[in-house]
Coordinates of C-alpha atoms in Angstrom, one line a residue:
M23 CA -12.1 -21.7 10.2
K24 CA -9.4 -22.6 7.8
R25 CA -6.5 -20.2 7.6
I26 CA -5.0 -19.1 4.3
I27 CA -2.1 -21.3 3.4
I28 CA 1.0 -20.2 1.5
F29 CA 0.8 -21.5 -2.0
V30 CA 3.2 -21.5 -4.9
L31 CA 1.4 -20.5 -8.1
T32 CA 2.8 -22.2 -11.2
A33 CA 1.7 -19.5 -13.5
V34 CA 2.4 -15.8 -13.6
I35 CA -0.3 -13.5 -12.2
L36 CA -0.6 -11.0 -15.0
L37 CA -0.3 -7.8 -13.0
S38 CA 1.6 -4.7 -13.9
M39 CA 4.6 -3.5 -11.9
G40 CA 3.3 0.1 -12.2
G41 CA -0.1 -0.6 -10.7
C42 CA -3.5 0.1 -12.2
T43 CA -4.4 2.8 -14.7
K44 CA -7.1 5.1 -13.4
K45 CA -10.5 5.0 -15.1
K46 CA -10.8 6.6 -18.5
A47 CA -12.8 9.8 -19.2
D48 CA -15.8 7.7 -20.4
N49 CA -15.8 5.9 -17.0
T50 CA -14.5 2.7 -18.5
V51 CA -12.6 0.5 -16.0
D52 CA -11.3 -3.0 -15.9
V53 CA -13.1 -5.5 -13.7
F54 CA -10.7 -8.3 -12.9
C55 CA -12.0 -11.9 -13.3
L56 CA -10.2 -15.3 -13.1
N57 CA -9.3 -17.6 -15.9
M58 CA -10.9 -21.1 -15.8
D59 CA -7.7 -22.7 -14.4
V60 CA -7.6 -20.2 -11.5
T61 CA -4.0 -19.3 -12.4
S62 CA -4.3 -15.6 -13.4
S63 CA -6.4 -12.5 -12.9
V64 CA -7.8 -11.2 -16.2
P65 CA -9.3 -7.8 -17.0
E66 CA -12.7 -7.4 -18.6
S67 CA -13.8 -3.9 -19.7
Y68 CA -16.8 -2.4 -17.9
V69 CA -18.5 1.1 -18.0
L70 CA -19.4 2.5 -14.6
R71 CA -22.9 3.8 -14.3
S72 CA -22.4 5.5 -10.9
K73 CA -21.4 9.2 -10.7
N74 CA -17.7 10.0 -10.0
S75 CA -18.9 12.1 -7.0
D76 CA -20.3 9.0 -5.2
V77 CA -17.4 6.7 -4.6
D78 CA -19.5 4.5 -2.2
K79 CA -21.9 3.7 -5.1
Q80 CA -19.1 3.1 -7.5
V81 CA -17.5 0.6 -5.1
D82 CA -20.8 -1.1 -4.6
E83 CA -21.3 -1.3 -8.3
L84 CA -17.8 -2.8 -9.0
L85 CA -18.1 -5.3 -6.2
G86 CA -21.5 -6.3 -7.5
R87 CA -20.0 -6.8 -11.0
M88 CA -17.3 -8.9 -9.6
Q89 CA -19.9 -11.2 -8.1
D90 CA -21.7 -11.5 -11.4
K91 CA -20.8 -13.9 -14.3
P92 CA -18.3 -12.3 -16.7
E93 CA -19.4 -11.4 -20.2
D94 CA -16.6 -13.6 -21.5
S95 CA -17.6 -17.3 -21.2
R96 CA -13.9 -18.2 -20.8
L97 CA -13.7 -16.3 -17.5
R98 CA -15.1 -16.9 -14.0
K99 CA -16.0 -14.3 -11.4
A100 CA -13.3 -13.4 -8.9
I101 CA -15.8 -13.5 -5.9
P102 CA -17.4 -16.9 -5.9
D103 CA -21.0 -17.6 -4.9
E104 CA -20.0 -19.0 -1.5
V105 CA -18.4 -15.8 -0.4
S106 CA -20.5 -12.7 0.2
V107 CA -19.5 -9.1 0.6
R108 CA -21.0 -7.9 3.9
G109 CA -20.1 -4.2 3.4
H110 CA -17.5 -1.7 2.6
E111 CA -16.3 1.7 3.8
E112 CA -14.2 4.4 2.1
K113 CA -12.0 6.8 4.0
N114 CA -8.7 8.6 3.3
Y115 CA -8.0 6.9 -0.1
N116 CA -8.6 3.5 1.5
C117 CA -11.5 1.1 1.0
T118 CA -12.2 -1.5 3.6
V119 CA -14.2 -4.5 2.2
D120 CA -15.7 -6.9 4.7
F121 CA -16.3 -10.5 3.5
S122 CA -18.3 -13.4 5.1
K123 CA -16.5 -16.1 7.1
E124 CA -16.6 -18.4 4.0
Y125 CA -13.7 -16.4 2.7
Y126 CA -11.3 -18.6 4.7
D127 CA -12.7 -21.7 2.9
L128 CA -11.2 -20.5 -0.4
T129 CA -8.2 -22.4 -1.8
A130 CA -4.9 -20.5 -1.7
A131 CA -5.0 -19.9 -5.4
Q132 CA -8.6 -18.5 -5.3
E133 CA -7.8 -16.4 -2.3
V134 CA -4.7 -14.6 -3.6
L135 CA -6.2 -14.1 -7.0
L136 CA -9.5 -12.7 -5.5
R137 CA -7.4 -10.3 -3.4
A138 CA -5.4 -9.2 -6.4
S139 CA -8.6 -8.8 -8.5
V140 CA -10.5 -6.7 -6.0
V141 CA -7.5 -4.5 -5.2
R142 CA -6.7 -3.9 -8.9
T143 CA -10.3 -3.2 -9.7
L144 CA -11.1 -0.8 -6.9
T145 CA -7.8 1.2 -7.0
Q146 CA -8.8 2.4 -10.5
L147 CA -11.2 4.8 -8.8
D148 CA -9.6 8.2 -8.2
S149 CA -10.6 8.2 -4.6
I150 CA -9.1 4.8 -3.7
S151 CA -5.4 4.0 -3.6
Y152 CA -5.5 1.1 -1.1
V153 CA -7.8 -1.7 -0.1
T154 CA -8.1 -3.4 3.2
F155 CA -9.8 -6.8 3.7
T156 CA -11.8 -7.9 6.8
V157 CA -13.6 -11.1 7.4
N158 CA -16.7 -10.8 9.7
S159 CA -15.3 -7.3 10.6
I160 CA -12.0 -8.8 11.7
P161 CA -8.8 -7.9 9.8
L162 CA -7.7 -10.6 7.3
V163 CA -4.7 -12.6 8.5
D164 CA -2.2 -14.8 6.6
S165 CA -0.9 -18.3 7.5
D166 CA 1.2 -16.9 10.3
D167 CA -1.8 -15.1 11.8
E168 CA -0.3 -11.8 10.8
I169 CA -2.7 -9.0 9.6
V170 CA -2.4 -8.6 5.9
G171 CA -3.2 -4.8 6.1
S172 CA -3.8 -2.3 3.3
M173 CA -2.9 -3.3 -0.2
G174 CA -2.2 -1.3 -3.4
A175 CA -2.2 -2.4 -7.0
D176 CA 1.6 -2.6 -7.0
D177 CA 1.6 -5.0 -4.1
F178 CA 0.8 -7.7 -6.7
V179 CA 3.6 -8.0 -9.2
E180 CA 4.9 -10.4 -11.8
N181 CA 6.6 -13.0 -9.8
P182 CA 7.0 -16.2 -11.9
G183 CA 7.9 -19.3 -10.0
E184 CA 7.9 -17.4 -6.7
Q185 CA 5.6 -17.6 -3.7
I186 CA 2.8 -15.1 -3.7
N187 CA 2.4 -13.0 -0.5
T188 CA 5.0 -15.1 1.4
S189 CA 5.7 -13.6 4.8
V190 CA 9.3 -12.3 5.2
K191 CA 10.9 -11.0 8.4
E192 CA 13.0 -7.8 8.2
T193 CA 14.5 -5.3 10.6
L194 CA 13.9 -1.7 9.6
T195 CA 15.6 1.4 10.9
L196 CA 13.2 4.3 11.2
Y197 CA 13.7 7.9 12.2
F198 CA 10.9 9.8 14.1
A199 CA 10.8 13.2 15.7
D200 CA 12.0 13.7 19.2
K201 CA 9.7 15.2 21.9
D202 CA 10.6 18.7 20.9
G203 CA 10.0 18.1 17.2
T204 CA 13.5 19.6 16.3
G205 CA 15.6 16.4 16.0
L206 CA 15.3 12.8 15.1
E207 CA 15.6 9.6 17.1
K208 CA 16.0 6.1 15.8
Q209 CA 13.6 3.2 16.3
T210 CA 14.4 -0.2 14.9
R211 CA 11.3 -2.3 14.0
V212 CA 11.2 -6.0 13.3
I213 CA 8.3 -6.6 10.9
H214 CA 6.8 -9.4 8.9
Y215 CA 5.7 -8.4 5.5
S216 CA 4.7 -9.6 2.1
S217 CA 7.6 -10.6 -0.1
N218 CA 5.9 -8.8 -3.0
I219 CA 6.1 -5.4 -1.3
A220 CA 9.2 -3.3 -2.0
L221 CA 11.2 -2.5 1.1
E222 CA 11.3 1.2 0.2
K223 CA 7.6 1.4 0.1
L224 CA 7.4 -0.5 3.3
V225 CA 9.6 2.0 5.1
V226 CA 7.4 4.9 4.0
E227 CA 4.3 3.0 5.1
Q228 CA 5.9 2.4 8.5
L229 CA 6.7 6.1 8.9
I230 CA 3.1 6.9 8.1
E231 CA 2.0 4.4 10.7
G232 CA 4.0 6.3 13.2
P233 CA 6.3 5.3 16.1
K234 CA 5.5 2.6 18.6
G235 CA 5.2 3.9 22.2
S236 CA 4.8 7.5 23.4
K237 CA 8.4 8.8 23.5
L238 CA 8.7 9.7 19.8
K239 CA 6.5 11.7 17.5
A240 CA 5.2 10.8 14.0
T241 CA 6.7 12.9 11.2
L242 CA 4.1 11.9 8.5
P243 CA 0.4 11.9 9.3
G244 CA -1.8 8.9 8.8
T245 CA -3.6 10.6 5.9
T246 CA -0.4 10.9 3.9
K247 CA -0.9 9.5 0.4
L248 CA 2.1 7.9 -1.3
I249 CA 1.4 7.7 -5.0
N250 CA 4.4 5.6 -6.0
V251 CA 8.0 4.7 -5.2
S252 CA 10.8 3.6 -7.4
V253 CA 14.6 3.0 -7.1
A254 CA 17.1 3.5 -9.9
D255 CA 20.9 3.8 -9.6
R256 CA 20.5 3.7 -5.8
I257 CA 18.3 6.8 -5.8
C258 CA 14.8 6.4 -4.3
Y259 CA 12.2 8.5 -6.0
L260 CA 9.0 9.2 -3.9
N261 CA 5.9 10.7 -5.3
F262 CA 3.4 12.0 -2.8
D263 CA 0.0 13.5 -3.4
S264 CA 0.1 17.3 -3.4
S265 CA -1.8 17.5 -0.2
F266 CA 1.4 16.4 1.5
R267 CA 2.3 20.0 2.3
N268 CA -1.0 20.7 4.0
T269 CA -0.9 17.7 6.3
I270 CA 2.5 18.3 7.9
D271 CA 2.4 19.0 11.6
N272 CA 3.4 22.6 12.1
K273 CA 5.0 21.8 15.4
L274 CA 7.7 19.9 13.5
T275 CA 10.6 21.6 11.7
E276 CA 10.8 21.1 7.9
D277 CA 14.2 19.4 8.1
V278 CA 12.8 16.9 10.7
V279 CA 10.1 15.9 8.3
L280 CA 12.4 15.6 5.3
Y281 CA 15.2 13.7 7.0
S282 CA 12.9 11.4 8.8
I283 CA 12.1 10.1 5.3
V284 CA 15.6 10.4 3.9
N285 CA 17.5 8.9 6.9
S286 CA 15.0 6.0 7.1
L287 CA 15.3 5.1 3.4
T288 CA 19.0 5.5 3.2
S289 CA 19.4 3.1 6.1
L290 CA 18.4 0.5 3.5
P291 CA 21.3 -1.2 1.7
T292 CA 19.6 -0.3 -1.7
V293 CA 19.4 3.5 -1.3
D294 CA 22.0 6.3 -1.1
K295 CA 19.9 9.3 -2.0
V296 CA 16.2 10.3 -2.0
Q297 CA 14.2 12.7 -4.2
I298 CA 10.7 13.7 -3.5
S299 CA 8.0 14.8 -5.9
L300 CA 4.5 16.1 -5.3
D301 CA 1.9 14.9 -7.9
G302 CA 4.8 14.0 -10.1
E303 CA 6.3 17.6 -10.0
N304 CA 9.6 18.6 -8.5
D305 CA 10.0 22.2 -9.6
G306 CA 9.0 23.7 -6.3
M307 CA 9.8 23.5 -2.6
L308 CA 9.0 20.8 -0.1
L309 CA 7.7 23.4 2.3
Y310 CA 9.9 26.6 2.5
N311 CA 13.6 25.7 2.5
Y312 CA 14.2 22.4 0.6
K313 CA 14.0 22.1 -3.1
L314 CA 12.1 19.2 -4.5
S315 CA 14.6 19.1 -7.4
D316 CA 17.5 18.2 -5.1
M317 CA 18.5 14.8 -4.0
Y318 CA 19.1 14.3 -0.3
E319 CA 21.5 12.0 1.6
F320 CA 21.6 10.7 5.2
N321 CA 22.0 13.6 7.6
K322 CA 23.6 12.5 10.9
D323 CA 23.7 16.1 12.3
I324 CA 19.9 16.1 12.9
V325 CA 19.9 12.8 14.8
D326 CA 20.0 13.2 18.5
S327 CA 23.4 12.0 19.7
D328 CA 22.1 10.8 23.1
D329 CA 19.1 8.9 21.7
S330 CA 18.5 5.4 23.1
T331 CA 17.4 3.3 20.2
E332 CA 14.0 1.8 20.6
K333 CA 13.3 -1.7 19.3
T334 CA 9.8 -2.9 18.5
E335 CA 8.4 -6.0 16.8
K336 CA 5.3 -6.2 14.6

């Protein structure tokens, strides 16, 4: 089986920094195809026939459309004949798509554009924010045999002249709850990640993934949905789904949850403050005591002074 190789695209993949727009009221979506030169992912308008209430049928319909010849003769389908879709499963805003073993026979250009096209197409559905690829039921790996993992539309950005999905090594400082759930302890994590993913988003994703080992407790549940993240003037703006409040572990104090996020993000050299929104709104409270309208800085008082820093590698 041929592994995916790192490939430098000579043209810009025409993908938006802000991610995909959700489907319109008339169920019109963009099905992403490839241009004939296999240098870019191109949208073609398509009207979904499946009902909004049946996301499984909608995914099935869209993946089927991506395997059919585009209406525009100047385009080619993103999923070629030699690669088949073995199945898919939707759970907690994530869609896992399983491909046949021939996926690994794709050229690097075909592979990265197929991946971008599928992710951008499926994340237009309201029930899907991330897509995970498997091949013969085994997680997709990159050229370093690292699992690619879940991908969102904004993982694929305009990156002219740069390598797409190049693996980068970074050491992150993350703060998780102590065993009592009343303080924070630090865990440093060495991770290999795609160069197209913003570090701020990566930090939040790692918090959602939880601590390594049994000593510390997760502060964000695995079902947490991060809608978007941006940084301006050294302030990191996070927008979570409104269900955020209902998923927090009631055994944790509110300040532990808040400063797990804030301390982890402000440990990055690009961030001094953090502001959190829920469904784009910041006129209420995080839970009971902390205003969403406020900006929060690193809080050293909540960090256990006698913690022994844990170091893990992923």
